Amino acid sequence: MVRFHYPPTFDESIENVAKAIREGNTCGDGDFTFKCKEWIEKKIGVCGAYLVSSGSDALEHAAMLAVEPGDEIIVPSFTFVTSASSFARQGATPVFVDIRPDTMNIDENLIEDAITPKTKAIVPVHYAGVGCEMDKIMEIAKKHNLLVIEDAAQAVMSKYKDKYLGSIGDIGCFSFHETKNYSMGEGGATLIRDDEELSDLAERKRESGTNRRRYIRGELDKYTWEFLGSSFLASELSAAYLLPQLEKADLINENRNHYFNMYMEMMADLAKEGIVELPTIPDTCSYNAHMFYFKCKDIDVRTEYIRYMMEDKQIKVMSHYIPLHDTNGGRKYARFHGEDKWTTKESERLVRLPLFYDMGDDLVERIVQETKAFFLK
Ligand SMILES: *Cc1c(COP(=O)(O)O)cnc(C)c1O
């Protein structure tokens, strides 16, 4: 079976992990973690970056900083579970609004109508690594005094205008899961844009709600429990694995964009015939090529295409999220505001193809050939 993803694999990662093990520096916040943190702060442009054990941890970490029981947050329904559940765990209610069919991102024009006196934050999700309309979202947040927490799990190294995604909202959440562009196996980071006080709070919430980090830095002679937090720290082994990938981020980005552009060019004729729809990358977005997807005519065509690729051709292709409002969890912990005009309809047509660092031109060509064989048969 042709794999759907394969993480970037560099010898430096293996050497780094071996070094950390030999030296017995394996818990959180060692040298490798510090270097990853510094890389994110400098490259992405934020005042604080905290490595955590998953993208979901970053969202829970952010939720602990942003909401209290009874609050509401606004988020799309077409997203991963923890974009919403992280806030529900803090006792807040996720309020879903519809997406735009072109980017599958939250429709910025529907946000304002969903705001109530309980609303605390807007949580834009940059689907496939394509930026939401951040100017408009930041403007709404400013007007209504709301926080913006970017779910930039898929968007590491993508930009909106001249800024990296994850650095525009008050808080940004990255994932370094194996399926994302840069891998720790399981991992993530919480980013604080420019608020030093919030960054200090983030540091302490990540240390189980203590001032332990200040104690380790020698600023205190003992550490104590201050408020609620959790041990969100990532292992030093995962940071040792991640660092060389971050150092080669531009190379990985170019390489992925090359394959993404190949798909776009080779599938253009199918799109021109109206057989499939290709993704839209707005001019405002410079892209990390996290994902290549297209849309079929309807769910029946998609089901048959996935069956053909998986069973007949042994190539892994995948559908994506079941809209959260249409799940048991979504019904129990969240609500949908307004009309579901696009979320369900568009999610049912979407299919993702393999795209990973170093996959090779031949593989892209083969996947497109088989895809054309299916649609033009
Ligand atoms: C992957 C992902 C997450 C969660 O990240 P994990 O590291 O898997 O916990 C959250 N939101 C979105 C949009 C994601 O793609």
PDB file of N, CA, C and O in Angstrom, residues 322-350:
ATOM      1  N   ILE A 322     -15.699  14.313   9.855  1.00  0.00           N
ATOM      2  CA  ILE A 322     -17.163  14.316   9.977  1.00  0.00           C
ATOM      3  C   ILE A 322     -17.469  15.579  10.776  1.00  0.00           C
ATOM      4  O   ILE A 322     -16.946  15.753  11.880  1.00  0.00           O
ATOM      5  N   PRO A 323     -18.271  16.499  10.221  1.00  0.00           N
ATOM      6  CA  PRO A 323     -18.535  17.760  10.941  1.00  0.00           C
ATOM      7  C   PRO A 323     -18.906  17.496  12.399  1.00  0.00           C
ATOM      8  O   PRO A 323     -19.713  16.614  12.702  1.00  0.00           O
ATOM      9  N   LEU A 324     -18.309  18.272  13.301  1.00  0.00           N
ATOM     10  CA  LEU A 324     -18.449  17.982  14.734  1.00  0.00           C
ATOM     11  C   LEU A 324     -19.877  18.131  15.232  1.00  0.00           C
ATOM     12  O   LEU A 324     -20.285  17.440  16.160  1.00  0.00           O
ATOM     13  N   HIS A 325     -20.660  19.045  14.619  1.00  0.00           N
ATOM     14  CA  HIS A 325     -22.028  19.238  15.130  1.00  0.00           C
ATOM     15  C   HIS A 325     -22.907  18.028  14.867  1.00  0.00           C
ATOM     16  O   HIS A 325     -23.943  17.866  15.481  1.00  0.00           O
ATOM     17  N   ASP A 326     -22.446  17.163  13.967  1.00  0.00           N
ATOM     18  CA  ASP A 326     -23.224  15.989  13.596  1.00  0.00           C
ATOM     19  C   ASP A 326     -22.720  14.731  14.310  1.00  0.00           C
ATOM     20  O   ASP A 326     -22.784  13.632  13.773  1.00  0.00           O
ATOM     21  N   THR A 327     -22.174  14.900  15.519  1.00  0.00           N
ATOM     22  CA  THR A 327     -21.644  13.764  16.286  1.00  0.00           C
ATOM     23  C   THR A 327     -22.275  13.788  17.681  1.00  0.00           C
ATOM     24  O   THR A 327     -22.806  14.819  18.101  1.00  0.00           O
ATOM     25  N   ASN A 328     -22.173  12.674  18.387  1.00  0.00           N
ATOM     26  CA  ASN A 328     -22.720  12.624  19.755  1.00  0.00           C
ATOM     27  C   ASN A 328     -22.054  13.665  20.646  1.00  0.00           C
ATOM     28  O   ASN A 328     -22.710  14.350  21.417  1.00  0.00           O
ATOM     29  N   GLY A 329     -20.723  13.760  20.534  1.00  0.00           N
ATOM     30  CA  GLY A 329     -19.985  14.734  21.348  1.00  0.00           C
ATOM     31  C   GLY A 329     -20.390  16.156  21.014  1.00  0.00           C
ATOM     32  O   GLY A 329     -20.598  16.985  21.898  1.00  0.00           O
ATOM     33  N   GLY A 330     -20.514  16.426  19.731  1.00  0.00           N
ATOM     34  CA  GLY A 330     -20.877  17.762  19.276  1.00  0.00           C
ATOM     35  C   GLY A 330     -22.255  18.176  19.766  1.00  0.00           C
ATOM     36  O   GLY A 330     -22.465  19.316  20.182  1.00  0.00           O
ATOM     37  N   ARG A 331     -23.198  17.233  19.714  1.00  0.00           N
ATOM     38  CA  ARG A 331     -24.553  17.545  20.179  1.00  0.00           C
ATOM     39  C   ARG A 331     -24.573  17.778  21.679  1.00  0.00           C
ATOM     40  O   ARG A 331     -25.317  18.601  22.200  1.00  0.00           O
ATOM     41  N   LYS A 332     -23.725  17.022  22.396  1.00  0.00           N
ATOM     42  CA  LYS A 332     -23.733  17.120  23.857  1.00  0.00           C
ATOM     43  C   LYS A 332     -23.034  18.392  24.362  1.00  0.00           C
ATOM     44  O   LYS A 332     -23.480  19.013  25.311  1.00  0.00           O
ATOM     45  N   TYR A 333     -21.924  18.752  23.725  1.00  0.00           N
ATOM     46  CA  TYR A 333     -21.068  19.805  24.299  1.00  0.00           C
ATOM     47  C   TYR A 333     -21.064  21.120  23.536  1.00  0.00           C
ATOM     48  O   TYR A 333     -20.410  22.072  23.962  1.00  0.00           O
ATOM     49  N   ALA A 334     -21.722  21.156  22.361  1.00  0.00           N
ATOM     50  CA  ALA A 334     -21.594  22.350  21.511  1.00  0.00           C
ATOM     51  C   ALA A 334     -22.925  22.631  20.824  1.00  0.00           C
ATOM     52  O   ALA A 334     -23.866  21.865  20.967  1.00  0.00           O
ATOM     53  N   ARG A 335     -22.965  23.751  20.089  1.00  0.00           N
ATOM     54  CA  ARG A 335     -24.154  24.004  19.263  1.00  0.00           C
ATOM     55  C   ARG A 335     -23.740  24.706  17.979  1.00  0.00           C
ATOM     56  O   ARG A 335     -22.670  25.322  17.907  1.00  0.00           O
ATOM     57  N   PHE A 336     -24.619  24.593  16.985  1.00  0.00           N
ATOM     58  CA  PHE A 336     -24.363  25.221  15.692  1.00  0.00           C
ATOM     59  C   PHE A 336     -25.180  26.496  15.627  1.00  0.00           C
ATOM     60  O   PHE A 336     -26.362  26.492  15.942  1.00  0.00           O
ATOM     61  N   HIS A 337     -24.558  27.600  15.227  1.00  0.00           N
ATOM     62  CA  HIS A 337     -25.291  28.850  15.067  1.00  0.00           C
ATOM     63  C   HIS A 337     -25.474  29.123  13.577  1.00  0.00           C
ATOM     64  O   HIS A 337     -24.511  29.153  12.825  1.00  0.00           O
ATOM     65  N   GLY A 338     -26.733  29.337  13.179  1.00  0.00           N
ATOM     66  CA  GLY A 338     -26.999  29.663  11.768  1.00  0.00           C
ATOM     67  C   GLY A 338     -27.194  28.407  10.940  1.00  0.00           C
ATOM     68  O   GLY A 338     -27.450  27.330  11.466  1.00  0.00           O
ATOM     69  N   GLU A 339     -27.016  28.596   9.636  1.00  0.00           N
ATOM     70  CA  GLU A 339     -27.344  27.524   8.698  1.00  0.00           C
ATOM     71  C   GLU A 339     -26.087  26.733   8.302  1.00  0.00           C
ATOM     72  O   GLU A 339     -25.025  27.315   8.098  1.00  0.00           O
ATOM     73  N   ASP A 340     -26.238  25.415   8.222  1.00  0.00           N
ATOM     74  CA  ASP A 340     -25.160  24.569   7.702  1.00  0.00           C
ATOM     75  C   ASP A 340     -25.331  24.472   6.179  1.00  0.00           C
ATOM     76  O   ASP A 340     -25.865  23.508   5.654  1.00  0.00           O
ATOM     77  N   LYS A 341     -24.862  25.519   5.532  1.00  0.00           N
ATOM     78  CA  LYS A 341     -25.036  25.564   4.072  1.00  0.00           C
ATOM     79  C   LYS A 341     -23.934  24.761   3.366  1.00  0.00           C
ATOM     80  O   LYS A 341     -24.180  24.084   2.376  1.00  0.00           O
ATOM     81  N   TRP A 342     -22.714  24.863   3.895  1.00  0.00           N
ATOM     82  CA  TRP A 342     -21.577  24.250   3.199  1.00  0.00           C
ATOM     83  C   TRP A 342     -20.878  23.147   3.990  1.00  0.00           C
ATOM     84  O   TRP A 342     -20.286  22.245   3.404  1.00  0.00           O
ATOM     85  N   THR A 343     -20.879  23.240   5.311  1.00  0.00           N
ATOM     86  CA  THR A 343     -20.038  22.356   6.126  1.00  0.00           C
ATOM     87  C   THR A 343     -20.243  20.882   5.773  1.00  0.00           C
ATOM     88  O   THR A 343     -19.290  20.173   5.421  1.00  0.00           O
ATOM     89  N   THR A 344     -21.496  20.422   5.830  1.00  0.00           N
ATOM     90  CA  THR A 344     -21.762  19.002   5.566  1.00  0.00           C
ATOM     91  C   THR A 344     -21.567  18.682   4.086  1.00  0.00           C
ATOM     92  O   THR A 344     -20.857  17.724   3.727  1.00  0.00           O
ATOM     93  N   LYS A 345     -22.153  19.525   3.251  1.00  0.00           N
ATOM     94  CA  LYS A 345     -22.146  19.264   1.800  1.00  0.00           C
ATOM     95  C   LYS A 345     -20.715  19.177   1.253  1.00  0.00           C
ATOM     96  O   LYS A 345     -20.366  18.245   0.523  1.00  0.00           O
ATOM     97  N   GLU A 346     -19.886  20.148   1.612  1.00  0.00           N
ATOM     98  CA  GLU A 346     -18.537  20.175   1.060  1.00  0.00           C
ATOM     99  C   GLU A 346     -17.646  19.108   1.687  1.00  0.00           C
ATOM    100  O   GLU A 346     -16.792  18.532   1.010  1.00  0.00           O
ATOM    101  N   SER A 347     -17.842  18.823   2.980  1.00  0.00           N
ATOM    102  CA  SER A 347     -16.990  17.816   3.637  1.00  0.00           C
ATOM    103  C   SER A 347     -17.225  16.437   3.043  1.00  0.00           C
ATOM    104  O   SER A 347     -16.321  15.609   2.998  1.00  0.00           O
ATOM    105  N   GLU A 348     -18.428  16.190   2.545  1.00  0.00           N
ATOM    106  CA  GLU A 348     -18.751  14.870   1.972  1.00  0.00           C
ATOM    107  C   GLU A 348     -18.105  14.636   0.615  1.00  0.00           C
ATOM    108  O   GLU A 348     -18.043  13.506   0.134  1.00  0.00           O
ATOM    109  N   ARG A 349     -17.650  15.724  -0.020  1.00  0.00           N
ATOM    110  CA  ARG A 349     -17.103  15.596  -1.382  1.00  0.00           C
ATOM    111  C   ARG A 349     -15.579  15.567  -1.391  1.00  0.00           C
ATOM    112  O   ARG A 349     -14.960  15.339  -2.414  1.00  0.00           O
ATOM    113  N   LEU A 350     -14.988  15.853  -0.220  1.00  0.00           N
ATOM    114  CA  LEU A 350     -13.537  16.100  -0.176  1.00  0.00           C
ATOM    115  C   LEU A 350     -12.738  14.800   0.005  1.00  0.00           C
ATOM    116  O   LEU A 350     -13.084  13.949   0.824  1.00  0.00           O
TER     117      LEU A 350
END
